[in-house]
Amino acid sequence: MALATPSQSVPPRRNFSWLHSPSWDWLGLVPFLTFIAVFLLFPGLVIVQRSLFDSEGRLTWQYWQSLSQAAITLAYTNSLQVSVITAVSGGLIGSMLTWAITLGGLPAGIRSAVLSFAGVAANFSGIPLVFAFVALLGRIGLLNQWLRPLGVALDPQVFLYGFWGLCIVYTYFQIPLTVLVLVPAFQGLRREWREAAENLGATSTQFWLYVGLPVLMPSLLGAFALLFVNALSTYATAVALLGGVGQVFAVTVVVANQFRTDTFGDPGLGYALAASMILVIGATIAVYMVSRRWAEQWRR
Amino acid sequence: MGGESTGKVGKLGIPTRFWAWLWLGIAAVYLFLPLVAMVWASIRSPTGIRLDAYGEVLRAPRFLETFGFSTQAAIITILISAALVVPTAYWVDLKLPRLRPLVEFLTVVPLVIPPLLMTFGLIRLFNNTPLTNSNQGLYIMMLGAYVIISFPFMYRAVDAGMQAVNLRVLTEAAQSLGASWITVLTQVVVPNLLVAILNGSFVTFAMILGEFTISSLLNQPAFSPYMLDLSSRRGDQATALGVISIALTWGSISLLQLVGRKQTFKG
């Protein structure tokens, strides 16, 4: 179709054919590409480059090695754990919700309502989200008000302002993100497969074990990768919930602390830390892209 | 999709539907209870329901300042973003379809590169230049970062709008009538993509109103950093402000979905 259209319909003025040859068309992208380069590409490259070269321009591993100090490994370990836990918890609730609205036989209105809500809630992070959870689980929060008649008082210092607090709050935006990512995959589970399995005498469990889950597996893996990156990159939510203490639990808060003052008295450390995050995120996104290609084989 | 429905599905109908409602309920509790608690916290008082916190916070001069600041930044961002994305997407569609995957990829990158790292790189890249040594410079840097994070949404919206109308044919029609590129862009492309651009604009607006990382790290007096700052002094007011900000962002996104739906009905 694209091949048929050009040449004849060109206006008569267009006989400066050298000007319109393909080699000049890319000029139209210059403003956009320049913007991307200045504000996205170069900042990223600067991080990677300066994590590997010292101020005199010599290649060095010293900054990357300084990542092994206790404060950094603690933040990293906690961050990775929070990311895995919330990718699993948010992924689980999100997958079941996706299943409920696609194959669970709920009224059609509910599906579109959940999808609309998911589109909004997936972007709901940061300050107001933390306010909401403090209003629910905080010292004078709704939960404690409900429990008061029973003589129970939960101490939010234990479960909200720390590792588990991050897990609880992050799970909130992981659920709708899972829905958005997985709905196409669940819709791709064809009814014929289910019917074929049932006609052959398969139980529901057998269907899911031998057909449903294997077909969904690449999509689930891809969703997991995306959720993992999403949690690992979260900064606003962590700092709103934990403030400065956040640097024990979130590696993003450590990076932010490197902004104005080099907290650890080591300017290269900030670069190495940021570069290591880019590395982890890049690797995880590669997993996501591979899994997506793998998932497409079922959607022909 | 195309398969004919048989009565067989109903065999497991009742238990399936029960589990579906159960999981919907679990998710609904997780997603709605915090919001309910937040609204409740913003209006409760020892003597009953009071809306004082809302009145106080809306009258606070700092609220108007920061809200105005973020609104202005959002509008400028939307204008720059649309001015970059619309011609680019159009040009790729028309002239460079082979570069489409590259441009698409570049617009999605900001979704996975955290704003934190982008800002960190920016501030170190332009260290000791006018961009970091003055407040105007930091403001420009913030706008640049905002435009970058708006790209995924703006591009997707504009690209989807472009697929819906056949701009190639419209362009050729306009050109054969003797229209210049500028005329084509302003008289043909933009009017046909207006709803799509509005879509992208609403999301961008909502996102920038709630944006915290970039503005706080660049020391800009934006809305979200103010909200967090307020929470350490006046918890009730901050919570009321949180409710207002959610209502605004979710309202603007719902408006978008309404506009989008109208558009599809017409088409």
Coordinates of C-alpha atoms in Angstrom, one line a residue:
Chain A
M1 CA 0.0 0.0 0.0
A2 CA 2.8 2.4 1.0
L3 CA 4.6 1.7 -2.3
A4 CA 1.7 2.6 -4.5
T5 CA 1.1 6.2 -3.4
P6 CA 4.1 8.6 -3.9
S7 CA 5.5 10.0 -7.2
Q8 CA 2.4 10.9 -9.2
S9 CA 0.7 13.0 -6.6
V10 CA 3.7 15.2 -5.9
P11 CA 3.0 18.9 -6.5
P12 CA 4.6 20.4 -9.6
R13 CA 6.9 22.6 -7.6
R14 CA 8.8 19.6 -6.3
N15 CA 11.4 19.2 -8.9
F16 CA 14.4 19.9 -6.7
S17 CA 14.7 16.2 -6.4
W18 CA 18.1 16.3 -4.6
L19 CA 16.4 18.2 -1.8
H20 CA 13.8 15.5 -1.3
S21 CA 16.0 12.5 -1.7
P22 CA 15.9 10.2 1.3
S23 CA 19.3 11.3 2.6
W24 CA 17.9 14.7 3.6
D25 CA 14.6 13.5 5.2
W26 CA 16.3 12.7 8.5
L27 CA 16.8 16.5 9.0
G28 CA 13.2 16.6 10.1
L29 CA 14.1 14.6 13.2
V30 CA 16.9 16.9 14.3
P31 CA 14.9 19.0 16.8
F32 CA 13.4 16.0 18.5
L33 CA 16.7 14.0 18.5
T34 CA 18.6 17.0 19.8
F35 CA 16.2 17.4 22.7
I36 CA 16.5 13.7 23.6
A37 CA 20.3 13.9 23.3
V38 CA 20.7 16.9 25.6
F39 CA 18.2 16.0 28.3
L40 CA 18.2 12.2 28.3
L41 CA 21.1 10.6 26.4
F42 CA 24.0 12.8 27.5
P43 CA 23.0 12.8 31.2
G44 CA 22.9 9.0 31.0
L45 CA 26.2 8.8 29.3
V46 CA 27.8 11.2 31.7
I47 CA 26.8 9.0 34.6
V48 CA 28.3 5.9 33.0
Q49 CA 31.4 7.6 31.8
R50 CA 32.3 9.3 35.1
S51 CA 31.7 6.2 37.0
L52 CA 34.5 4.6 35.0
F53 CA 37.0 7.5 34.7
D54 CA 38.6 9.6 37.4
S55 CA 39.0 13.3 37.2
E56 CA 42.2 12.9 35.2
G57 CA 40.5 10.8 32.6
R58 CA 42.1 7.5 33.6
L59 CA 40.0 4.3 33.6
T60 CA 39.4 3.2 37.1
W61 CA 37.3 0.5 38.9
Q62 CA 37.7 2.2 42.2
Y63 CA 34.2 3.9 42.2
W64 CA 32.5 0.7 41.4
Q65 CA 34.5 -1.0 44.1
S66 CA 33.4 1.6 46.6
L67 CA 29.9 0.3 46.2
S68 CA 30.8 -2.6 48.4
Q69 CA 30.8 -0.5 51.5
A70 CA 28.3 -1.6 54.1
A71 CA 25.9 1.3 53.9
I72 CA 25.5 0.9 50.1
T73 CA 25.1 -2.9 50.1
L74 CA 22.5 -2.6 52.9
A75 CA 20.5 -0.1 50.9
Y76 CA 20.8 -2.2 47.7
T77 CA 19.9 -5.5 49.5
N78 CA 16.8 -3.8 51.0
S79 CA 15.9 -2.2 47.7
L80 CA 16.2 -5.4 45.7
Q81 CA 14.1 -7.3 48.4
V82 CA 11.4 -4.6 48.4
S83 CA 11.3 -4.8 44.6
V84 CA 11.0 -8.6 44.5
I85 CA 8.4 -8.7 47.3
T86 CA 6.2 -6.0 45.8
A87 CA 6.6 -7.4 42.3
V88 CA 5.3 -10.7 43.7
S89 CA 2.5 -9.3 45.9
G90 CA 1.3 -6.7 43.4
G91 CA 1.8 -9.1 40.6
L92 CA -0.3 -11.8 42.4
I93 CA -3.2 -9.5 43.3
G94 CA -3.0 -7.8 39.9
S95 CA -3.0 -11.1 38.0
M96 CA -6.0 -12.4 39.9
L97 CA -7.8 -9.1 39.3
T98 CA -6.9 -9.3 35.6
W99 CA -8.2 -12.9 35.5
A100 CA -11.4 -11.8 37.3
I101 CA -12.2 -9.0 34.8
T102 CA -11.3 -10.9 31.7
L103 CA -12.2 -14.6 32.2
G104 CA -14.0 -14.5 35.5
G105 CA -17.4 -13.8 34.1
L106 CA -17.9 -10.4 35.8
P107 CA -20.3 -7.9 34.1
A108 CA -18.7 -6.0 31.2
G109 CA -19.2 -2.7 33.0
I110 CA -16.8 -3.8 35.8
R111 CA -14.1 -4.6 33.4
S112 CA -14.1 -1.1 31.8
A113 CA -14.4 0.5 35.2
V114 CA -11.4 -1.4 36.5
L115 CA -9.4 -0.7 33.4
S116 CA -10.1 3.0 33.6
F117 CA -9.2 3.1 37.3
A118 CA -6.0 1.1 36.7
G119 CA -4.9 3.7 34.1
V120 CA -5.2 6.3 36.7
A121 CA -4.0 4.4 39.8
A122 CA -0.8 3.0 38.1
N123 CA 0.5 6.6 38.0
F124 CA -0.7 7.3 41.6
S125 CA 2.5 7.3 43.6
G126 CA 4.5 9.7 45.7
I127 CA 3.3 12.2 48.3
P128 CA -0.6 11.8 48.2
L129 CA -0.2 8.0 48.2
V130 CA 1.9 8.1 51.4
F131 CA -0.6 10.4 53.0
A132 CA -3.4 7.9 52.2
F133 CA -1.5 5.0 53.8
V134 CA -0.6 7.1 56.9
A135 CA -4.3 8.0 57.2
L136 CA -5.1 4.3 57.1
L137 CA -2.3 2.7 59.1
G138 CA -0.7 5.6 61.0
R139 CA -0.8 6.0 64.8
I140 CA -4.2 7.8 64.7
G141 CA -5.2 6.2 61.4
L142 CA -8.5 4.6 60.5
L143 CA -7.3 1.1 61.3
N144 CA -6.3 2.0 64.9
Q145 CA -9.6 3.8 65.3
W146 CA -11.4 0.6 64.4
L147 CA -9.2 -1.5 66.6
R148 CA -9.5 0.8 69.7
P149 CA -12.8 -0.7 71.0
L150 CA -11.0 -4.1 70.9
G151 CA -8.2 -2.7 73.1
V152 CA -5.6 -3.2 70.3
A153 CA -3.2 -0.5 69.2
L154 CA -0.9 -1.2 66.3
D155 CA 2.5 0.6 66.4
P156 CA 3.1 2.0 62.9
Q157 CA 6.8 2.4 63.7
V158 CA 7.0 -1.4 63.5
F159 CA 5.2 -2.0 60.2
L160 CA 4.7 1.2 58.4
Y161 CA 7.8 3.4 58.7
G162 CA 10.4 1.0 57.4
F163 CA 11.0 -2.0 55.1
W164 CA 7.4 -3.4 55.3
G165 CA 5.9 0.0 54.9
L166 CA 7.6 0.4 51.6
C167 CA 6.3 -3.1 50.6
I168 CA 2.7 -2.2 51.6
V169 CA 2.7 1.2 49.9
Y170 CA 4.5 0.1 46.7
T171 CA 2.1 -2.9 46.3
Y172 CA -0.6 -0.2 45.8
F173 CA 0.6 1.0 42.4
Q174 CA 2.0 -2.4 41.4
I175 CA -1.5 -3.8 41.3
P176 CA -3.0 -1.5 38.6
L177 CA 0.3 -1.7 36.6
T178 CA 0.0 -5.5 36.5
V179 CA -3.6 -5.2 35.2
L180 CA -2.5 -2.8 32.4
V181 CA 0.3 -5.1 31.3
L182 CA -1.5 -8.4 31.6
V183 CA -5.0 -7.7 30.2
P184 CA -3.9 -8.4 26.5
A185 CA -2.3 -11.7 27.6
F186 CA -5.4 -12.9 29.4
Q187 CA -7.6 -11.8 26.5
G188 CA -5.3 -13.8 24.3
L189 CA -6.2 -17.1 26.1
R190 CA -8.6 -18.4 23.5
R191 CA -11.9 -19.8 24.6
E192 CA -11.4 -22.6 22.1
W193 CA -8.4 -23.9 24.0
R194 CA -10.5 -24.1 27.2
E195 CA -13.3 -25.8 25.3
A196 CA -10.9 -28.2 23.7
A197 CA -9.4 -29.1 27.0
E198 CA -12.8 -29.6 28.6
N199 CA -13.9 -31.8 25.7
L200 CA -10.9 -33.9 26.2
G201 CA -11.9 -34.3 29.9
A202 CA -9.4 -31.9 31.5
T203 CA -10.3 -30.4 34.9
S204 CA -9.9 -26.7 35.5
T205 CA -6.7 -27.3 37.4
Q206 CA -5.3 -29.4 34.5
F207 CA -6.3 -26.7 32.0
W208 CA -4.4 -24.0 34.0
L209 CA -1.4 -26.3 34.7
Y210 CA -0.9 -27.6 31.2
V211 CA -2.4 -24.8 28.9
G212 CA -3.2 -21.6 30.7
L213 CA -0.1 -21.0 32.7
P214 CA 2.4 -22.1 30.1
V215 CA 0.8 -19.8 27.6
L216 CA 0.8 -16.9 30.1
M217 CA 4.3 -17.6 31.5
P218 CA 6.2 -15.2 29.2
S219 CA 3.7 -12.4 29.9
L220 CA 3.9 -13.1 33.6
L221 CA 7.7 -13.0 33.5
G222 CA 7.6 -9.7 31.5
A223 CA 5.2 -8.2 34.0
F224 CA 7.4 -9.3 36.9
A225 CA 10.4 -7.6 35.2
L226 CA 8.5 -4.4 34.7
L227 CA 7.2 -4.3 38.3
F228 CA 10.6 -5.0 39.6
V229 CA 12.1 -2.0 37.7
N230 CA 9.1 0.1 38.8
A231 CA 9.7 -0.5 42.5
L232 CA 13.5 -0.2 42.2
S233 CA 13.2 3.2 40.6
T234 CA 10.7 4.6 43.1
Y235 CA 12.0 7.6 44.9
A236 CA 9.2 10.0 45.8
T237 CA 7.2 7.4 47.7
A238 CA 10.2 6.2 49.7
V239 CA 11.3 9.7 50.7
A240 CA 7.7 10.8 51.6
L241 CA 7.2 7.8 53.8
L242 CA 10.7 7.5 55.4
G243 CA 12.4 10.9 54.9
G244 CA 16.2 10.7 55.4
V245 CA 16.0 7.3 57.0
G246 CA 14.9 6.1 53.6
Q247 CA 18.6 5.7 52.6
V248 CA 18.7 2.5 54.6
F249 CA 15.9 1.0 52.6
A250 CA 15.9 2.6 49.2
V251 CA 18.9 2.9 47.0
T252 CA 17.2 5.8 45.2
V253 CA 17.3 7.9 48.4
V254 CA 21.0 7.3 48.6
V255 CA 21.4 8.6 45.1
A256 CA 19.3 11.7 45.9
N257 CA 21.5 12.3 49.0
Q258 CA 24.5 12.4 46.7
F259 CA 23.0 15.4 44.9
R260 CA 24.2 18.3 46.8
T261 CA 26.5 16.8 49.3
D262 CA 28.6 13.8 48.7
T263 CA 27.4 12.0 51.8
F264 CA 30.1 9.5 51.8
G265 CA 32.8 12.1 50.9
D266 CA 33.4 10.3 47.6
P267 CA 32.2 12.1 44.4
G268 CA 32.7 9.0 42.2
L269 CA 30.4 7.0 44.4
G270 CA 27.3 8.8 43.2
Y271 CA 28.2 8.1 39.6
A272 CA 28.9 4.4 40.3
L273 CA 25.7 4.1 42.2
A274 CA 23.6 5.7 39.5
A275 CA 25.4 3.7 36.8
S276 CA 24.8 0.5 38.7
M277 CA 21.1 1.3 38.8
I278 CA 21.1 1.9 35.0
L279 CA 22.8 -1.5 34.6
V280 CA 20.2 -3.3 36.7
I281 CA 17.3 -1.6 35.1
G282 CA 18.8 -2.1 31.6
A283 CA 19.2 -5.9 32.2
T284 CA 15.7 -6.2 33.6
I285 CA 14.2 -4.4 30.7
A286 CA 16.1 -6.7 28.4
V287 CA 14.4 -9.6 30.1
Y288 CA 11.1 -7.8 29.6
M289 CA 11.7 -7.3 25.9
V290 CA 12.7 -10.9 25.3
S291 CA 9.7 -12.2 27.2
R292 CA 7.4 -10.0 25.2
R293 CA 8.8 -11.4 21.9
W294 CA 8.4 -14.9 23.4
A295 CA 4.8 -14.1 24.4
E296 CA 3.9 -12.9 20.9
Q297 CA 4.1 -16.4 19.4
W298 CA 0.7 -17.1 21.0
R299 CA -0.9 -14.1 19.5
R300 CA -0.7 -14.8 15.8
Chain B
M1 CA -12.4 -13.7 19.9
G2 CA -14.0 -14.9 16.8
G3 CA -15.0 -18.3 18.3
E4 CA -18.6 -19.1 18.7
S5 CA -19.8 -19.3 22.3
T6 CA -21.3 -22.5 23.4
G7 CA -23.1 -23.4 26.5
K8 CA -20.1 -25.2 28.0
V9 CA -18.6 -22.3 29.7
G10 CA -21.5 -22.2 32.1
K11 CA -20.5 -25.5 33.5
L12 CA -18.0 -23.9 35.9
G13 CA -19.9 -20.6 36.0
I14 CA -20.9 -20.3 39.6
P15 CA -17.7 -21.1 41.4
T16 CA -15.7 -19.1 38.8
R17 CA -17.8 -16.1 39.3
F18 CA -17.5 -16.4 43.1
W19 CA -13.7 -16.4 42.9
A20 CA -13.8 -13.5 40.5
W21 CA -15.9 -11.4 42.8
L22 CA -13.6 -12.4 45.7
W23 CA -10.4 -11.2 44.0
L24 CA -12.2 -8.1 42.8
G25 CA -13.1 -7.4 46.4
I26 CA -9.6 -7.9 47.7
A27 CA -8.2 -5.6 45.1
A28 CA -10.9 -3.0 45.7
V29 CA -10.2 -3.0 49.5
Y30 CA -6.5 -2.5 48.9
L31 CA -7.0 0.2 46.3
F32 CA -9.9 2.1 47.9
L33 CA -9.5 1.8 51.7
P34 CA -6.4 4.1 51.8
L35 CA -8.3 6.7 49.8
V36 CA -11.3 6.5 52.1
A37 CA -9.0 6.8 55.1
M38 CA -7.4 9.8 53.6
V39 CA -10.7 11.6 52.9
W40 CA -11.8 10.7 56.4
A41 CA -8.6 12.0 58.0
S42 CA -9.0 15.3 56.1
I43 CA -12.5 16.0 57.5
R44 CA -12.6 14.5 61.0
S45 CA -12.2 16.4 64.2
P46 CA -13.0 15.7 67.8
T47 CA -16.4 17.5 67.4
G48 CA -17.5 15.9 64.1
I49 CA -17.0 16.5 60.5
R50 CA -15.2 19.8 59.6
L51 CA -14.1 21.1 56.3
D52 CA -11.8 23.7 57.9
A53 CA -8.6 22.2 56.6
Y54 CA -9.8 22.6 53.0
G55 CA -10.6 26.3 53.5
E56 CA -7.3 27.0 55.3
V57 CA -5.2 25.2 52.7
L58 CA -6.9 26.8 49.7
R59 CA -6.4 30.3 51.2
A60 CA -2.7 29.7 52.0
P61 CA -0.5 32.0 49.8
R62 CA 2.1 29.2 49.4
F63 CA -0.6 26.9 48.0
L64 CA -1.5 29.5 45.3
E65 CA 2.2 30.1 44.6
T66 CA 3.2 26.5 44.2
F67 CA 0.1 25.5 42.4
G68 CA 0.5 28.4 40.0
F69 CA 4.1 27.5 39.5
S70 CA 3.3 23.9 38.6
T71 CA 0.4 24.8 36.4
Q72 CA 2.6 27.2 34.5
A73 CA 5.3 24.6 34.2
A74 CA 2.8 22.1 33.0
I75 CA 1.5 24.4 30.3
I76 CA 4.9 25.3 29.0
T77 CA 5.9 21.6 29.0
I78 CA 2.8 20.7 27.0
L79 CA 3.5 23.4 24.4
I80 CA 7.1 22.4 23.9
S81 CA 6.2 18.7 24.0
A82 CA 3.5 19.0 21.4
A83 CA 5.7 21.3 19.2
L84 CA 8.4 18.6 19.2
V85 CA 6.2 15.4 19.1
V86 CA 3.6 16.4 16.5
P87 CA 6.0 17.3 13.6
T88 CA 8.3 14.4 14.5
A89 CA 5.6 11.8 14.6
Y90 CA 4.1 13.2 11.4
W91 CA 7.4 13.3 9.6
V92 CA 8.2 9.7 10.6
D93 CA 4.8 8.6 9.5
L94 CA 5.1 10.3 6.2
K95 CA 8.8 10.2 5.2
L96 CA 10.7 7.9 7.5
P97 CA 8.6 4.9 8.4
R98 CA 11.7 2.8 8.7
L99 CA 12.8 4.9 11.6
R100 CA 9.5 4.5 13.4
P101 CA 10.8 1.8 15.8
L102 CA 13.8 4.0 16.8
V103 CA 11.6 7.0 17.5
E104 CA 9.1 4.9 19.4
F105 CA 11.9 3.3 21.4
L106 CA 13.4 6.8 22.3
T107 CA 10.0 8.0 23.5
V108 CA 9.5 5.0 25.7
V109 CA 13.0 5.1 27.4
P110 CA 11.8 7.8 29.9
L111 CA 9.3 5.3 31.2
V112 CA 12.1 3.1 32.5
I113 CA 14.9 5.5 33.2
P114 CA 13.9 7.0 36.6
P115 CA 13.6 10.8 36.7
L116 CA 15.9 10.7 39.6
L117 CA 18.8 9.4 37.5
M118 CA 18.0 11.7 34.7
T119 CA 18.1 14.7 37.0
F120 CA 21.3 13.4 38.6
G121 CA 22.9 13.2 35.2
L122 CA 21.6 16.6 34.1
I123 CA 22.9 18.4 37.2
R124 CA 26.3 16.8 36.8
L125 CA 26.5 17.3 33.1
F126 CA 25.8 21.0 33.3
N127 CA 27.7 21.5 36.5
N128 CA 29.2 25.0 36.8
T129 CA 27.4 26.3 33.7
P130 CA 24.6 28.9 33.8
L131 CA 22.1 26.1 33.8
T132 CA 23.1 25.0 37.3
N133 CA 24.4 28.3 38.7
S134 CA 21.2 30.3 38.5
N135 CA 17.6 29.7 39.4
Q136 CA 16.5 30.3 35.8
G137 CA 18.9 27.7 34.7
L138 CA 17.5 25.2 37.1
Y139 CA 14.0 26.1 36.0
I140 CA 15.0 25.5 32.3
M141 CA 16.6 22.2 33.3
M142 CA 13.4 21.2 35.1
L143 CA 11.3 22.1 32.0
G144 CA 13.6 20.0 29.9
A145 CA 13.2 17.0 32.1
Y146 CA 9.5 17.5 32.2
V147 CA 9.3 17.5 28.4
I148 CA 11.3 14.3 28.4
I149 CA 8.9 12.5 30.8
S150 CA 5.9 13.8 28.8
F151 CA 7.2 12.2 25.6
P152 CA 5.9 8.6 26.2
F153 CA 2.4 9.9 26.8
M154 CA 2.4 12.7 24.2
Y155 CA 3.9 10.5 21.5
R156 CA 1.6 7.5 22.1
A157 CA -1.5 9.8 22.1
V158 CA -0.4 11.6 18.9
D159 CA 0.6 8.4 17.2
A160 CA -2.7 6.8 18.0
G161 CA -4.5 9.8 16.6
M162 CA -2.4 9.8 13.5
Q163 CA -3.3 6.1 12.8
A164 CA -7.0 7.0 13.0
V165 CA -6.9 9.6 10.2
N166 CA -5.1 9.0 7.0
L167 CA -2.7 11.9 7.1
R168 CA -0.8 10.8 4.1
V169 CA -3.8 11.2 1.8
L170 CA -4.8 14.5 3.5
T171 CA -1.3 15.8 3.0
E172 CA -1.2 14.8 -0.6
A173 CA -4.6 16.4 -1.2
A174 CA -3.4 19.6 0.5
Q175 CA -0.1 19.6 -1.4
S176 CA -1.7 19.0 -4.8
L177 CA -3.8 22.1 -4.0
G178 CA -0.6 24.0 -3.6
A179 CA -0.3 24.1 0.2
S180 CA 3.1 24.6 1.8
W181 CA 4.5 22.4 4.5
I182 CA 3.7 25.1 7.1
T183 CA 0.1 25.3 5.9
V184 CA -0.2 21.5 5.8
L185 CA 1.1 21.3 9.4
T186 CA -1.1 24.1 10.9
Q187 CA -4.2 23.7 8.7
V188 CA -4.3 19.9 8.2
V189 CA -2.2 18.0 10.7
V190 CA -2.9 19.9 13.9
P191 CA -6.7 20.3 13.5
N192 CA -7.0 16.6 12.8
L193 CA -4.8 15.6 15.8
L194 CA -6.3 18.1 18.2
V195 CA -8.1 15.5 20.3
A196 CA -5.0 13.3 20.4
I197 CA -2.9 16.3 21.4
L198 CA -5.5 17.1 24.1
N199 CA -5.3 13.5 25.3
G200 CA -1.5 13.7 25.7
S201 CA -1.9 17.2 27.3
F202 CA -4.2 16.0 30.1
V203 CA -2.0 13.2 31.1
T204 CA 1.0 15.4 31.0
F205 CA -0.8 18.0 33.1
A206 CA -1.8 15.5 35.7
M207 CA 1.7 14.0 35.8
I208 CA 3.4 17.3 36.3
L209 CA 1.0 18.4 39.0
G210 CA 2.0 15.3 41.0
E211 CA 5.7 15.4 40.0
F212 CA 8.0 15.5 43.0
T213 CA 11.4 14.0 42.2
I214 CA 12.7 16.5 39.6
S215 CA 11.3 19.7 41.1
S216 CA 12.5 18.9 44.6
L217 CA 16.0 17.9 43.5
L218 CA 16.3 21.0 41.5
N219 CA 15.0 23.2 44.3
Q220 CA 12.0 24.4 42.4
P221 CA 8.9 25.8 44.3
A222 CA 6.5 23.2 42.8
F223 CA 3.3 21.8 44.2
S224 CA 4.3 18.3 45.4
P225 CA 7.4 19.4 47.4
Y226 CA 5.2 22.0 49.1
M227 CA 2.7 19.3 50.0
L228 CA 5.4 17.1 51.6
D229 CA 6.8 20.1 53.4
L230 CA 3.4 21.0 54.7
S231 CA 2.8 17.5 56.1
S232 CA 5.6 17.9 58.7
R233 CA 3.9 21.1 60.0
R234 CA 0.2 20.7 59.4
G235 CA -0.8 17.1 58.8
D236 CA -4.5 17.8 58.4
Q237 CA -3.9 20.5 55.8
A238 CA -1.4 18.4 53.9
T239 CA -3.9 15.5 53.8
A240 CA -6.6 17.9 52.5
L241 CA -4.2 19.1 49.9
G242 CA -3.5 15.5 49.0
V243 CA -7.2 14.9 48.5
I244 CA -7.4 18.0 46.3
S245 CA -4.4 16.9 44.2
I246 CA -5.8 13.5 43.7
A247 CA -9.2 14.9 42.7
L248 CA -7.5 17.2 40.2
T249 CA -5.2 14.7 38.6
W250 CA -7.8 11.9 38.5
G251 CA -10.4 14.4 37.3
S252 CA -8.2 15.6 34.5
I253 CA -7.5 12.0 33.4
S254 CA -11.2 11.1 33.6
L255 CA -12.0 14.1 31.5
L256 CA -9.5 12.7 29.0
Q257 CA -11.2 9.3 28.9
L258 CA -14.5 11.1 28.3
V259 CA -13.1 13.1 25.5
G260 CA -11.5 10.0 24.0
R261 CA -14.7 8.1 24.2
K262 CA -16.7 10.8 22.5
Q263 CA -14.2 10.8 19.7
T264 CA -14.5 7.1 19.1
F265 CA -18.2 7.3 19.0
K266 CA -18.1 10.0 16.4
G267 CA -15.6 8.1 14.3

